[in-house]
Amino acid sequence: MKKGIPYFLMILAALVLLVQNHQDVSVGDMIFSSLGLDPWIGSSAPGSTRYHLPVIAGLALLVAGIFGTVRLYRAKYPRILSWILLACIGIIYAFPLVTRLIGSL
């Protein structure tokens, strides 16, 4: 297996957990709910702190994947970080539009 594939898969998994569809529902929430897990942890009492597990896992995977990819490929592709960040932003903004188009078919 090539060295960079796990890092790209981490970035892809992070984006799957972080994107929202056209109804503003997180794909990570749908995945956690389909597995029977509550995406929020913590007390539901007023004033208490709750944590959103898909976002925590997604951000951790995204940071680790970007860090590993940049570390591995920066010597060969000096602008790899900017391209990865632009691609991630583009996917996050384009995903709701694509789901709206697919849903209207």
PDB file of C-alpha atoms in Angstrom:
ATOM      1  CA  MET A   1       0.000   0.000   0.000  1.00  0.00           C
ATOM      2  CA  LYS A   2       1.243   3.473  -0.779  1.00  0.00           C
ATOM      3  CA  LYS A   3       2.285   5.653   2.147  1.00  0.00           C
ATOM      4  CA  GLY A   4      -0.150   8.523   1.603  1.00  0.00           C
ATOM      5  CA  ILE A   5      -3.383   6.555   1.177  1.00  0.00           C
ATOM      6  CA  PRO A   6      -4.217   6.317   4.918  1.00  0.00           C
ATOM      7  CA  TYR A   7      -3.876  10.090   5.267  1.00  0.00           C
ATOM      8  CA  PHE A   8      -6.184  10.740   2.319  1.00  0.00           C
ATOM      9  CA  LEU A   9      -8.685   8.262   3.782  1.00  0.00           C
ATOM     10  CA  MET A  10      -8.539  10.117   7.103  1.00  0.00           C
ATOM     11  CA  ILE A  11      -9.313  13.399   5.333  1.00  0.00           C
ATOM     12  CA  LEU A  12     -12.171  11.756   3.437  1.00  0.00           C
ATOM     13  CA  ALA A  13     -13.631  10.219   6.622  1.00  0.00           C
ATOM     14  CA  ALA A  14     -13.362  13.595   8.367  1.00  0.00           C
ATOM     15  CA  LEU A  15     -15.213  15.332   5.557  1.00  0.00           C
ATOM     16  CA  VAL A  16     -17.949  12.694   5.669  1.00  0.00           C
ATOM     17  CA  LEU A  17     -18.414  13.338   9.393  1.00  0.00           C
ATOM     18  CA  LEU A  18     -18.375  17.134   9.041  1.00  0.00           C
ATOM     19  CA  VAL A  19     -20.503  17.919   5.966  1.00  0.00           C
ATOM     20  CA  GLN A  20     -24.196  18.782   6.142  1.00  0.00           C
ATOM     21  CA  ASN A  21     -26.868  17.997   3.599  1.00  0.00           C
ATOM     22  CA  HIS A  22     -29.307  20.514   2.144  1.00  0.00           C
ATOM     23  CA  GLN A  23     -31.594  20.129   5.182  1.00  0.00           C
ATOM     24  CA  ASP A  24     -28.764  21.208   7.536  1.00  0.00           C
ATOM     25  CA  VAL A  25     -28.444  17.709   8.978  1.00  0.00           C
ATOM     26  CA  SER A  26     -24.905  16.521   9.559  1.00  0.00           C
ATOM     27  CA  VAL A  27     -23.919  13.289   7.846  1.00  0.00           C
ATOM     28  CA  GLY A  28     -22.016  12.420  11.020  1.00  0.00           C
ATOM     29  CA  ASP A  29     -25.269  12.737  12.990  1.00  0.00           C
ATOM     30  CA  MET A  30     -26.994  10.378  10.571  1.00  0.00           C
ATOM     31  CA  ILE A  31     -24.152   7.856  10.847  1.00  0.00           C
ATOM     32  CA  PHE A  32     -24.120   7.944  14.647  1.00  0.00           C
ATOM     33  CA  SER A  33     -27.924   7.701  14.820  1.00  0.00           C
ATOM     34  CA  SER A  34     -27.997   4.760  12.411  1.00  0.00           C
ATOM     35  CA  LEU A  35     -25.498   2.975  14.673  1.00  0.00           C
ATOM     36  CA  GLY A  36     -27.786   3.628  17.648  1.00  0.00           C
ATOM     37  CA  LEU A  37     -25.446   6.161  19.253  1.00  0.00           C
ATOM     38  CA  ASP A  38     -26.374   9.611  20.476  1.00  0.00           C
ATOM     39  CA  PRO A  39     -24.161  12.155  18.689  1.00  0.00           C
ATOM     40  CA  TRP A  40     -24.238  14.424  21.750  1.00  0.00           C
ATOM     41  CA  ILE A  41     -22.623  13.506  25.070  1.00  0.00           C
ATOM     42  CA  GLY A  42     -22.891  15.305  28.364  1.00  0.00           C
ATOM     43  CA  SER A  43     -25.670  16.321  30.689  1.00  0.00           C
ATOM     44  CA  SER A  44     -28.802  17.821  29.166  1.00  0.00           C
ATOM     45  CA  ALA A  45     -29.396  19.996  32.235  1.00  0.00           C
ATOM     46  CA  PRO A  46     -29.655  23.734  31.533  1.00  0.00           C
ATOM     47  CA  GLY A  47     -26.287  25.461  31.637  1.00  0.00           C
ATOM     48  CA  SER A  48     -24.266  22.281  31.287  1.00  0.00           C
ATOM     49  CA  THR A  49     -21.776  21.564  28.530  1.00  0.00           C
ATOM     50  CA  ARG A  50     -22.531  19.037  25.795  1.00  0.00           C
ATOM     51  CA  TYR A  51     -20.089  17.735  23.203  1.00  0.00           C
ATOM     52  CA  HIS A  52     -20.865  16.799  19.602  1.00  0.00           C
ATOM     53  CA  LEU A  53     -18.984  13.576  18.898  1.00  0.00           C
ATOM     54  CA  PRO A  54     -19.044  13.676  15.051  1.00  0.00           C
ATOM     55  CA  VAL A  55     -17.443  17.124  15.046  1.00  0.00           C
ATOM     56  CA  ILE A  56     -14.791  16.140  17.582  1.00  0.00           C
ATOM     57  CA  ALA A  57     -13.941  12.962  15.645  1.00  0.00           C
ATOM     58  CA  GLY A  58     -14.106  14.777  12.296  1.00  0.00           C
ATOM     59  CA  LEU A  59     -11.802  17.590  13.351  1.00  0.00           C
ATOM     60  CA  ALA A  60      -9.319  15.152  14.894  1.00  0.00           C
ATOM     61  CA  LEU A  61      -9.263  13.065  11.706  1.00  0.00           C
ATOM     62  CA  LEU A  62      -8.988  16.177   9.543  1.00  0.00           C
ATOM     63  CA  VAL A  63      -6.042  17.603  11.461  1.00  0.00           C
ATOM     64  CA  ALA A  64      -4.232  14.241  11.561  1.00  0.00           C
ATOM     65  CA  GLY A  65      -4.875  13.569   7.880  1.00  0.00           C
ATOM     66  CA  ILE A  66      -3.770  17.007   6.730  1.00  0.00           C
ATOM     67  CA  PHE A  67      -0.700  16.939   8.965  1.00  0.00           C
ATOM     68  CA  GLY A  68       0.360  13.503   7.683  1.00  0.00           C
ATOM     69  CA  THR A  69      -0.285  14.338   4.038  1.00  0.00           C
ATOM     70  CA  VAL A  70       1.603  17.626   4.205  1.00  0.00           C
ATOM     71  CA  ARG A  71       4.518  16.058   6.046  1.00  0.00           C
ATOM     72  CA  LEU A  72       4.743  13.261   3.495  1.00  0.00           C
ATOM     73  CA  TYR A  73       4.281  15.239   0.275  1.00  0.00           C
ATOM     74  CA  ARG A  74       5.591  18.762   0.999  1.00  0.00           C
ATOM     75  CA  ALA A  75       9.048  18.053  -0.460  1.00  0.00           C
ATOM     76  CA  LYS A  76       7.576  16.985  -3.800  1.00  0.00           C
ATOM     77  CA  TYR A  77       4.551  19.345  -3.830  1.00  0.00           C
ATOM     78  CA  PRO A  78       5.369  22.540  -1.892  1.00  0.00           C
ATOM     79  CA  ARG A  79       1.821  23.965  -2.142  1.00  0.00           C
ATOM     80  CA  ILE A  80       0.045  20.785  -0.995  1.00  0.00           C
ATOM     81  CA  LEU A  81      -1.363  22.413   2.154  1.00  0.00           C
ATOM     82  CA  SER A  82      -3.142  25.179   0.280  1.00  0.00           C
ATOM     83  CA  TRP A  83      -4.589  22.716  -2.239  1.00  0.00           C
ATOM     84  CA  ILE A  84      -5.877  20.414   0.503  1.00  0.00           C
ATOM     85  CA  LEU A  85      -7.477  23.306   2.388  1.00  0.00           C
ATOM     86  CA  LEU A  86      -9.132  24.643  -0.784  1.00  0.00           C
ATOM     87  CA  ALA A  87     -10.421  21.178  -1.657  1.00  0.00           C
ATOM     88  CA  CYS A  88     -11.859  20.672   1.855  1.00  0.00           C
ATOM     89  CA  ILE A  89     -13.582  24.061   1.818  1.00  0.00           C
ATOM     90  CA  GLY A  90     -14.945  23.383  -1.656  1.00  0.00           C
ATOM     91  CA  ILE A  91     -16.353  20.004  -0.631  1.00  0.00           C
ATOM     92  CA  ILE A  92     -17.950  21.406   2.523  1.00  0.00           C
ATOM     93  CA  TYR A  93     -19.680  24.179   0.562  1.00  0.00           C
ATOM     94  CA  ALA A  94     -20.610  22.063  -2.474  1.00  0.00           C
ATOM     95  CA  PHE A  95     -22.077  19.070  -0.624  1.00  0.00           C
ATOM     96  CA  PRO A  96     -25.418  20.728   0.320  1.00  0.00           C
ATOM     97  CA  LEU A  97     -25.868  21.893  -3.272  1.00  0.00           C
ATOM     98  CA  VAL A  98     -25.212  18.430  -4.621  1.00  0.00           C
ATOM     99  CA  THR A  99     -27.620  16.786  -2.182  1.00  0.00           C
ATOM    100  CA  ARG A 100     -30.302  19.305  -3.121  1.00  0.00           C
ATOM    101  CA  LEU A 101     -29.805  18.497  -6.824  1.00  0.00           C
ATOM    102  CA  ILE A 102     -29.871  14.758  -6.190  1.00  0.00           C
ATOM    103  CA  GLY A 103     -32.946  15.089  -3.987  1.00  0.00           C
ATOM    104  CA  SER A 104     -34.861  16.941  -6.685  1.00  0.00           C
ATOM    105  CA  LEU A 105     -34.337  14.178  -9.268  1.00  0.00           C
TER     106      LEU A 105
END
